[in-house]
PDB file of C-alpha atoms and ligand atoms in Angstrom:
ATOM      1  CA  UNK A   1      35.552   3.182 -34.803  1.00  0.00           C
ATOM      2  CA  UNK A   2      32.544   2.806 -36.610  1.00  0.00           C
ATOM      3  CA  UNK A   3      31.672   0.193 -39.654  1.00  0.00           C
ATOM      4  CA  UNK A   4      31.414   2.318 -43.367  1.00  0.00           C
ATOM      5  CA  UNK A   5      29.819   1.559 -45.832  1.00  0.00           C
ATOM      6  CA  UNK A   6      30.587   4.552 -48.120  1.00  0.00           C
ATOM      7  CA  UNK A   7      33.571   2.495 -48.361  1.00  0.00           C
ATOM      8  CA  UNK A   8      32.115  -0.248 -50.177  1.00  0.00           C
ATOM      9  CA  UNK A   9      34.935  -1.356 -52.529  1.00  0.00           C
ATOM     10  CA  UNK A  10      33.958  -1.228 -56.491  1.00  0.00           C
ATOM     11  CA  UNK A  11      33.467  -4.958 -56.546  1.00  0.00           C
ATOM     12  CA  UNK A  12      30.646  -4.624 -53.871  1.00  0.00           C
ATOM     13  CA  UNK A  13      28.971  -2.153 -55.273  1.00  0.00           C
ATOM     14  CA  UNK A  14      28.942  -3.982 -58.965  1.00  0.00           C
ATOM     15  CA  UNK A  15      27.277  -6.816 -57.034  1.00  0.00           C
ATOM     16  CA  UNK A  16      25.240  -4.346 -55.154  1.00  0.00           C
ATOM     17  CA  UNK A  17      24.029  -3.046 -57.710  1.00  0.00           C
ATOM     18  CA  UNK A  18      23.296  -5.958 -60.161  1.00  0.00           C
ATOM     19  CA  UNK A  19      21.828  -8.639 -57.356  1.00  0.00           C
ATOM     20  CA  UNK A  20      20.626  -6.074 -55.009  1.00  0.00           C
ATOM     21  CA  UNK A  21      19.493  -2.751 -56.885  1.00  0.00           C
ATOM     22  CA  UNK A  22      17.117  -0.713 -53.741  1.00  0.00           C
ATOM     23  CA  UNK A  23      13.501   0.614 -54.441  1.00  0.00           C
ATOM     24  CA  UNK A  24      12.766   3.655 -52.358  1.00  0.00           C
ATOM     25  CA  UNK A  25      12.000   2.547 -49.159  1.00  0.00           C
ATOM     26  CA  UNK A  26      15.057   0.803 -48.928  1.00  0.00           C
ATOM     27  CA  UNK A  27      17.021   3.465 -49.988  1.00  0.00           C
ATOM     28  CA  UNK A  28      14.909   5.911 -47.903  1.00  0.00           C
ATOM     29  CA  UNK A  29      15.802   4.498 -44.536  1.00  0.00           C
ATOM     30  CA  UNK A  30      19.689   4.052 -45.387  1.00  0.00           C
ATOM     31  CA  UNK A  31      19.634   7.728 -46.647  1.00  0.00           C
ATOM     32  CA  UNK A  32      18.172   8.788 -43.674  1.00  0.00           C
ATOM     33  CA  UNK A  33      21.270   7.438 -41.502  1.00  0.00           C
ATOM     34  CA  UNK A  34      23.576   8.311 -44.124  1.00  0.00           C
ATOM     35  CA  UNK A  35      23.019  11.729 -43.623  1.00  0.00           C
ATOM     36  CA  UNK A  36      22.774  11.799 -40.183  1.00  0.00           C
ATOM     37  CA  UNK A  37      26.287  10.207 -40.342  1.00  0.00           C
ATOM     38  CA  UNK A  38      25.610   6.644 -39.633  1.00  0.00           C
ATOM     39  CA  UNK A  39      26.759   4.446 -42.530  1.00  0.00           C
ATOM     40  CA  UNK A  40      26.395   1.424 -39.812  1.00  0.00           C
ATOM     41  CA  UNK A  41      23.731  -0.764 -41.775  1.00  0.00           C
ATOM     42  CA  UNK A  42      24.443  -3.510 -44.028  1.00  0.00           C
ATOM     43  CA  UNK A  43      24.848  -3.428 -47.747  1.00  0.00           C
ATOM     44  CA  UNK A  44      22.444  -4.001 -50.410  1.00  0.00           C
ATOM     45  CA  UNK A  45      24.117  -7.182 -51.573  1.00  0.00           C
ATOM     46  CA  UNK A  46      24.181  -8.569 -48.024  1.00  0.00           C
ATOM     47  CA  UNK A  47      20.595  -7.787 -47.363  1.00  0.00           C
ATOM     48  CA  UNK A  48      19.939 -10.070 -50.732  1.00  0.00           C
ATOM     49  CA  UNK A  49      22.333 -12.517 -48.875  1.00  0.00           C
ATOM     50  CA  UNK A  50      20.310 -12.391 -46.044  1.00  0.00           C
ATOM     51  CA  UNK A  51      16.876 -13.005 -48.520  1.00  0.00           C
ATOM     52  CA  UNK A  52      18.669 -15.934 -49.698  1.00  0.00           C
ATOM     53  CA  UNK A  53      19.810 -17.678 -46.550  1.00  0.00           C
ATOM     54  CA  UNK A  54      16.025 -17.370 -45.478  1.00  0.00           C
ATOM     55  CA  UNK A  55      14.524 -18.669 -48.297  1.00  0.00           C
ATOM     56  CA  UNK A  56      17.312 -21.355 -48.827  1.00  0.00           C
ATOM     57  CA  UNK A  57      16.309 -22.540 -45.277  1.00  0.00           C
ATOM     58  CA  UNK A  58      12.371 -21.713 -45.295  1.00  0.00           C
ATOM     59  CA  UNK A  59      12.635 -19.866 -42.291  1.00  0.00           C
ATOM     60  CA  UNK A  60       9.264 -18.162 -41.082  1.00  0.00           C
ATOM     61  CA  UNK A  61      10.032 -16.580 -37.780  1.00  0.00           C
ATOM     62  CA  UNK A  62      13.541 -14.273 -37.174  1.00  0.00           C
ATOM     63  CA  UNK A  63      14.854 -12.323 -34.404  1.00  0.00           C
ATOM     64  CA  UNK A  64      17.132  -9.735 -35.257  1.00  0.00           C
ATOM     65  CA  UNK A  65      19.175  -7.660 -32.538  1.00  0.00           C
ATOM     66  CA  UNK A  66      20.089  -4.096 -33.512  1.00  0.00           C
ATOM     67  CA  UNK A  67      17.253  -2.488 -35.706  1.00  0.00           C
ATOM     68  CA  UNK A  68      18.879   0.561 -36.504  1.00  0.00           C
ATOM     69  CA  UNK A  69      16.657   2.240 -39.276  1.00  0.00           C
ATOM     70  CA  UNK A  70      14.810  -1.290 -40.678  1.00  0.00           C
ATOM     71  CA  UNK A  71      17.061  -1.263 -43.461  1.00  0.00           C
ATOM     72  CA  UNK A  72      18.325  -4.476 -42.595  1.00  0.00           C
ATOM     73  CA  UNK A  73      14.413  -5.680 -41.673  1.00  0.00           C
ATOM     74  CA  UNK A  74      13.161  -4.668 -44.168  1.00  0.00           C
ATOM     75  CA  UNK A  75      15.400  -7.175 -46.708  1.00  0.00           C
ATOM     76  CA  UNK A  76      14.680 -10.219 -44.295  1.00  0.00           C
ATOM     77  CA  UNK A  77      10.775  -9.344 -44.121  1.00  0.00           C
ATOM     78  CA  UNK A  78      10.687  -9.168 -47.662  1.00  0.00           C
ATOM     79  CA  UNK A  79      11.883 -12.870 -47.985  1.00  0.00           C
ATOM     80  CA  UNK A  80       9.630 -14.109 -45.327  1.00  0.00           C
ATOM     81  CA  UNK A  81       6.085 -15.839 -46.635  1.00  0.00           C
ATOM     82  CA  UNK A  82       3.276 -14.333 -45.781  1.00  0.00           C
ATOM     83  CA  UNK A  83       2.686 -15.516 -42.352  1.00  0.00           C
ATOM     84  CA  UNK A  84       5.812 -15.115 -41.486  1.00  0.00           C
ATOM     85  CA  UNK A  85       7.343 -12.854 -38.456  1.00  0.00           C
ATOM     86  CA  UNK A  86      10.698 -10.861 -37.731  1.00  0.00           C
ATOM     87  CA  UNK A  87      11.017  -9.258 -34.245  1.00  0.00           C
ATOM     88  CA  UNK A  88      13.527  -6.751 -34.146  1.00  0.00           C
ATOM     89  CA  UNK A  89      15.180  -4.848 -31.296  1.00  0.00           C
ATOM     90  CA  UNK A  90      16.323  -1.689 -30.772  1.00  0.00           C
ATOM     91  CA  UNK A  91      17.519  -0.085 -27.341  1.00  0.00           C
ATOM     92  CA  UNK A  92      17.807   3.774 -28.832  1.00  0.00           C
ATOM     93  CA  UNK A  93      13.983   4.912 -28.793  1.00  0.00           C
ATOM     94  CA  UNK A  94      14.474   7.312 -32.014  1.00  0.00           C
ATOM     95  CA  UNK A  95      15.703   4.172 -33.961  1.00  0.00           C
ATOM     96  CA  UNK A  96      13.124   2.216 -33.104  1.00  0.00           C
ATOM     97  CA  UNK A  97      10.534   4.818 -33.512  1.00  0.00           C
ATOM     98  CA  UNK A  98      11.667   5.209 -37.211  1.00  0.00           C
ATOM     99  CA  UNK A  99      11.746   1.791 -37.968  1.00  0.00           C
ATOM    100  CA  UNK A 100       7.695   1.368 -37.179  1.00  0.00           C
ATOM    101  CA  UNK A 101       6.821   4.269 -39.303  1.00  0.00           C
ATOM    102  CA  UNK A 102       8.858   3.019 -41.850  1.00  0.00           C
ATOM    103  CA  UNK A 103       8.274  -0.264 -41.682  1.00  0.00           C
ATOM    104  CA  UNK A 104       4.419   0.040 -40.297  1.00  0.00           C
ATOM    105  CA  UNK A 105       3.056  -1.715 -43.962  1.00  0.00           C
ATOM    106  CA  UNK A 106       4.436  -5.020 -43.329  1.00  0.00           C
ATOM    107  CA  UNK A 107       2.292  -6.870 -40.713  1.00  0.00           C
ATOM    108  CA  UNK A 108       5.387  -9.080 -40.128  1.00  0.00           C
ATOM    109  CA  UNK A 109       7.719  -6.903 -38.967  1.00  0.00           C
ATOM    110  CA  UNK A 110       7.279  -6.233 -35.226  1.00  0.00           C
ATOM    111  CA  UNK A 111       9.840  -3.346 -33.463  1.00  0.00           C
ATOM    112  CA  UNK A 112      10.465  -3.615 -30.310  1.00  0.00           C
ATOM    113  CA  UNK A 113      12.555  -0.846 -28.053  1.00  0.00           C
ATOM    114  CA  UNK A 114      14.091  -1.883 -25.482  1.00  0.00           C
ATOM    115  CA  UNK A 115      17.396  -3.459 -24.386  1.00  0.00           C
ATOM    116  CA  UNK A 116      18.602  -7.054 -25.584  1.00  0.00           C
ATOM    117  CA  UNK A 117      18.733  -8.150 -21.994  1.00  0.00           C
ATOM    118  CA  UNK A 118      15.439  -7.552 -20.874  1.00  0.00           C
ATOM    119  CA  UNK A 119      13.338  -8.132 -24.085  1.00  0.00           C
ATOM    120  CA  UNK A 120      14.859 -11.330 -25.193  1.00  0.00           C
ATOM    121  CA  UNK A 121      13.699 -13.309 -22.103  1.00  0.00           C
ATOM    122  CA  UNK A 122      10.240 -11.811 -23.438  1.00  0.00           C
ATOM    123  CA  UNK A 123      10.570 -13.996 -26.550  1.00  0.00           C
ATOM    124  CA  UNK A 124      11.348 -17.356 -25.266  1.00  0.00           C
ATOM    125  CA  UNK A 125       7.537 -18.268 -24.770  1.00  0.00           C
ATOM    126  CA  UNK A 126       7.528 -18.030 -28.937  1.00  0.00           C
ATOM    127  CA  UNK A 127      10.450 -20.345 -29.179  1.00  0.00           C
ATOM    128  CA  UNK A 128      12.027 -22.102 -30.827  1.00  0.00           C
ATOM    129  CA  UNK A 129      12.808 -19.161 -33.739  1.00  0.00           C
ATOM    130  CA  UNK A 130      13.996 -20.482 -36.977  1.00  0.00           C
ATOM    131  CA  UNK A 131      16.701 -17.579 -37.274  1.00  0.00           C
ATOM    132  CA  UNK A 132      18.565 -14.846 -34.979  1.00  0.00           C
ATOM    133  CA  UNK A 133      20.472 -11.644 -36.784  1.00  0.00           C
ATOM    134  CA  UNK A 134      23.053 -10.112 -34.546  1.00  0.00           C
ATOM    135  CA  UNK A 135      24.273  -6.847 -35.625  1.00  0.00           C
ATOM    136  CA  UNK A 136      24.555  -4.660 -32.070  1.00  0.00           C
ATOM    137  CA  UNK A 137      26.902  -3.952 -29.194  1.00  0.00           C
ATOM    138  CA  UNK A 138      29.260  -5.810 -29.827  1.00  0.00           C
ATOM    139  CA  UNK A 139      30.817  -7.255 -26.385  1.00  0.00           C
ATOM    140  CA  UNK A 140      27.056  -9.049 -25.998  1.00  0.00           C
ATOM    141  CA  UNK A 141      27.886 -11.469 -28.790  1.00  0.00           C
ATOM    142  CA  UNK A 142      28.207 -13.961 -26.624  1.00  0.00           C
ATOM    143  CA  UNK A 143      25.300 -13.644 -24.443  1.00  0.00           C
ATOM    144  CA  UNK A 144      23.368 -13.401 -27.432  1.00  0.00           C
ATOM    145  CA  UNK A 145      24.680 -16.712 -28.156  1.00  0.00           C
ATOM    146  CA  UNK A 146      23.982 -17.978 -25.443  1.00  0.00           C
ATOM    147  CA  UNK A 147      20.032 -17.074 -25.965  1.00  0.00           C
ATOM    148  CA  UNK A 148      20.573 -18.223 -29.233  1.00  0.00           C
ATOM    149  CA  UNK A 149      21.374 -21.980 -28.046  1.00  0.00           C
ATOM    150  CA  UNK A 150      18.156 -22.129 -25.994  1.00  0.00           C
ATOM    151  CA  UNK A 151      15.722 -20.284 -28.200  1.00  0.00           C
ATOM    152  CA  UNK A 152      17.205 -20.946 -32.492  1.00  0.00           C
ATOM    153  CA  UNK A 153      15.560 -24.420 -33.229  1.00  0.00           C
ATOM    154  CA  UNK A 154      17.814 -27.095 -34.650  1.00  0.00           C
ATOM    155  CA  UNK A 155      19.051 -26.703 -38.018  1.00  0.00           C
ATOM    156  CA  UNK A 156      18.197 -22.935 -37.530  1.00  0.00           C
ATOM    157  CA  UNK A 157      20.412 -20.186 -38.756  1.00  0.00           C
ATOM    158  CA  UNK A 158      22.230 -18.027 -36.491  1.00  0.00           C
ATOM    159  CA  UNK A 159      23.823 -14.873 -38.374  1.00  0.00           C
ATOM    160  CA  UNK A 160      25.916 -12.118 -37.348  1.00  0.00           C
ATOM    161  CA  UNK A 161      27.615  -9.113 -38.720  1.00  0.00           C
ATOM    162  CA  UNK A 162      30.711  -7.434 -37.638  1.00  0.00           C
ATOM    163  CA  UNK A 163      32.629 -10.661 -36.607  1.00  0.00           C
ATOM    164  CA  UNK A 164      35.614  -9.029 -38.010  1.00  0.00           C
ATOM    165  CA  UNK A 165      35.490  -6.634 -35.845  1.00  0.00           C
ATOM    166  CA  UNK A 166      37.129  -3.697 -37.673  1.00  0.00           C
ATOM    167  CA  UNK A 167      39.821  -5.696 -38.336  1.00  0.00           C
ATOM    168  CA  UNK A 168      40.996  -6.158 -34.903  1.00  0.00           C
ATOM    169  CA  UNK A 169      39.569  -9.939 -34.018  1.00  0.00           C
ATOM    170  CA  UNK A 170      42.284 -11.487 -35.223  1.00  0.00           C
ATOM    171  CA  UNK A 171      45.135  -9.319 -33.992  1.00  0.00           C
ATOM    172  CA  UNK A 172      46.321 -10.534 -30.545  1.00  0.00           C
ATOM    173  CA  UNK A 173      45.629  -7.118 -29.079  1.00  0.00           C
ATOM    174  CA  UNK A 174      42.877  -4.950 -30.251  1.00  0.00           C
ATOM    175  CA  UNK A 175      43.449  -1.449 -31.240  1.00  0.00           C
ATOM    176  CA  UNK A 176      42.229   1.858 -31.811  1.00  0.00           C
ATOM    177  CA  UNK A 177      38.374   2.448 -29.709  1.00  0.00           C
ATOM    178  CA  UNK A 178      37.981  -1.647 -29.938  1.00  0.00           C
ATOM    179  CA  UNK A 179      38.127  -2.138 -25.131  1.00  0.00           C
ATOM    180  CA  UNK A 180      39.859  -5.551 -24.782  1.00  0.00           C
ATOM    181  CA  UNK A 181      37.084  -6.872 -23.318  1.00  0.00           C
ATOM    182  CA  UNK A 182      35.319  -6.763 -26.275  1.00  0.00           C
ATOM    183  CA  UNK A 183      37.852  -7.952 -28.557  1.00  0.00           C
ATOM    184  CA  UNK A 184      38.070 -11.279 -25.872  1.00  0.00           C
ATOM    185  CA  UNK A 185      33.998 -11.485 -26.545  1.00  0.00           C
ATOM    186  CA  UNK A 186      34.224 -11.299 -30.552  1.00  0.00           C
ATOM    187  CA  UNK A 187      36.795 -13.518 -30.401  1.00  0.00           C
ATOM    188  CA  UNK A 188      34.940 -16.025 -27.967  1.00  0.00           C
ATOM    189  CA  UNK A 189      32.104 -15.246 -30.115  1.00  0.00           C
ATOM    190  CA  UNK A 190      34.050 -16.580 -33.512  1.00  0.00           C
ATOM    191  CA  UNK A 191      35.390 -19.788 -31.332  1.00  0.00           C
ATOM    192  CA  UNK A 192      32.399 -20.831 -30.310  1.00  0.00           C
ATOM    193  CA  UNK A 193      30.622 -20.942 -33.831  1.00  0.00           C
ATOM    194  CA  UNK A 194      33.487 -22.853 -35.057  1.00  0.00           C
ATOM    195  CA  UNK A 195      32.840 -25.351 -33.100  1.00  0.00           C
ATOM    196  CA  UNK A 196      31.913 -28.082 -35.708  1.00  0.00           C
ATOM    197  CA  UNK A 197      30.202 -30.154 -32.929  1.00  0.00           C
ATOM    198  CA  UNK A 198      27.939 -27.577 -32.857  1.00  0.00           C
ATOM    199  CA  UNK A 199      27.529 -25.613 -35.937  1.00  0.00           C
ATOM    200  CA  UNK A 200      28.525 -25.731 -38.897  1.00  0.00           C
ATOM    201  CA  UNK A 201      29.194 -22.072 -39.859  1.00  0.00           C
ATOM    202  CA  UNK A 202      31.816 -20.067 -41.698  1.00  0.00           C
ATOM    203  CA  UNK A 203      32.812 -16.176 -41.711  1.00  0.00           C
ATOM    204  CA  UNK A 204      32.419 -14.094 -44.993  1.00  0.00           C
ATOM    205  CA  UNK A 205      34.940 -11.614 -45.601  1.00  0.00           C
ATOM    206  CA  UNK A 206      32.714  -8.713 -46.524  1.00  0.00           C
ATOM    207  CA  UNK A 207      33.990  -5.188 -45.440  1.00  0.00           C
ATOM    208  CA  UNK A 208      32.628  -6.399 -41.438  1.00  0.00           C
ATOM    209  CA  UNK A 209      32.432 -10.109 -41.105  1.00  0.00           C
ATOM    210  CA  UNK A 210      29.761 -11.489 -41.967  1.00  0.00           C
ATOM    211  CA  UNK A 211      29.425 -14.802 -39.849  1.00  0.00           C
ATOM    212  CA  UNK A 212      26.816 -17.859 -40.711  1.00  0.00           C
ATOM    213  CA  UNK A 213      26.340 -20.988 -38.751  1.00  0.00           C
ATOM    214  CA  UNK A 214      23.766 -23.313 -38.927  1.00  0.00           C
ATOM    215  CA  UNK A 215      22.811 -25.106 -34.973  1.00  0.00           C
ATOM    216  CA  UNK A 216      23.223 -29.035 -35.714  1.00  0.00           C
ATOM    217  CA  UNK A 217      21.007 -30.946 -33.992  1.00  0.00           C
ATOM    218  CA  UNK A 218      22.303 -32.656 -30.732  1.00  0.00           C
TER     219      UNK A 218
HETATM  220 MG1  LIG B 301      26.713  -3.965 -38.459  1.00  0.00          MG
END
């Protein structure tokens, strides 16, 4: 089952459109998938969310897991100051490679290819990170929280698409291509951000679930 964003209802893409209207390159690199049949990235409007939420919380430095094309990067790196950084990974080496060409201008973007597991030990000598994107394979959710916990700084943001989980998280068994195990790791996943000792967060209901927790200080 894969995540569609042709599909974006009418009222998504009158918001898209008004708060979140593309310039080329954006709409370059979500072509490019388009075509190749891989309407997997996230909206316009939820890319301007995603501008917001950084510049709402001043963050400077990001981690983002699941690159895709750099649509997604490209909306956070945009909101970022100056000297600000976003390291995003990819583990399919033709993603990644099109993400740095397209996203080779913008001295804050850094792609790395490589898989989750071995490249985000990597980054722990940089933390703390003022902000992690998830929006990958989806049974890791909860080892990427768990990297999350040691390496987001307090009061950092912690955002992740797909929460929904096509619509299956919240049915007692998953069905359709969703493998139980990772329905029992989204749904961990959602548990463990609502949590209010330790986050305060909340799920949007956008086509995926969209979830957004902020780590409280302990
Ligand atoms: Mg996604």
């Amino acid at each position: 089952m894969t995540e569609k964003h042709s599909n974006r209802s009418e009222a998504l893409r009158y918001i898209g459109n008004l708060y979140a209207p593309e310039d080329s390159a954006l709409t370059a690199i979500r072509t490019h998938f388009e075509q190749a049949g891989m309407a997997i990235q996230i909206g316009p409007e939820e890319g301007r969310l995603l501008q917001l939420l950084i510049k709402m919380n001043a963050v400077k430095t990001i981690v983002e897991i699941g690159t895709l094309g750099g649509y997604s990067t490209l909306w956070m790196a945009r909101a970022l100051p100056e000297d600000g950084r976003i390291i995003t990974l990819d583990r399919n080496p033709d993603h990644a490679a099109f993400a740095k060409q397209s996203l080779a201008h913008d001295k804050r973007v850094t792609v790395l290819q490589g898989m989750a597991d071995e490249l985000l030990p990597t980054l722990e000598q940089n933390a703390p990170y003022d902000m992690l994107f998830i929006d990958a394979d989806k049974i890791s959710y909860p080892s990427y929280l768990d990297w999350a916990e040691k390496n987001i700084k307090e009061n950092g943001l912690i955002v992740a698409d797909n929460t929904l989980l096509f619509n299956q998280v919240y049915k007692k068994l998953p069905e359709g291509d969703v493998a139980p195990t990772t329905h029992a790791n989204m749904r961990e996943f959602n548990q463990r951000l609502a949590n209010t000792s330790k986050y305060d967060a909340v799920m949007l209901p956008t086509g995926e679930g969209l979830s957004i927790a902020i780590k409280k200080s302990t």
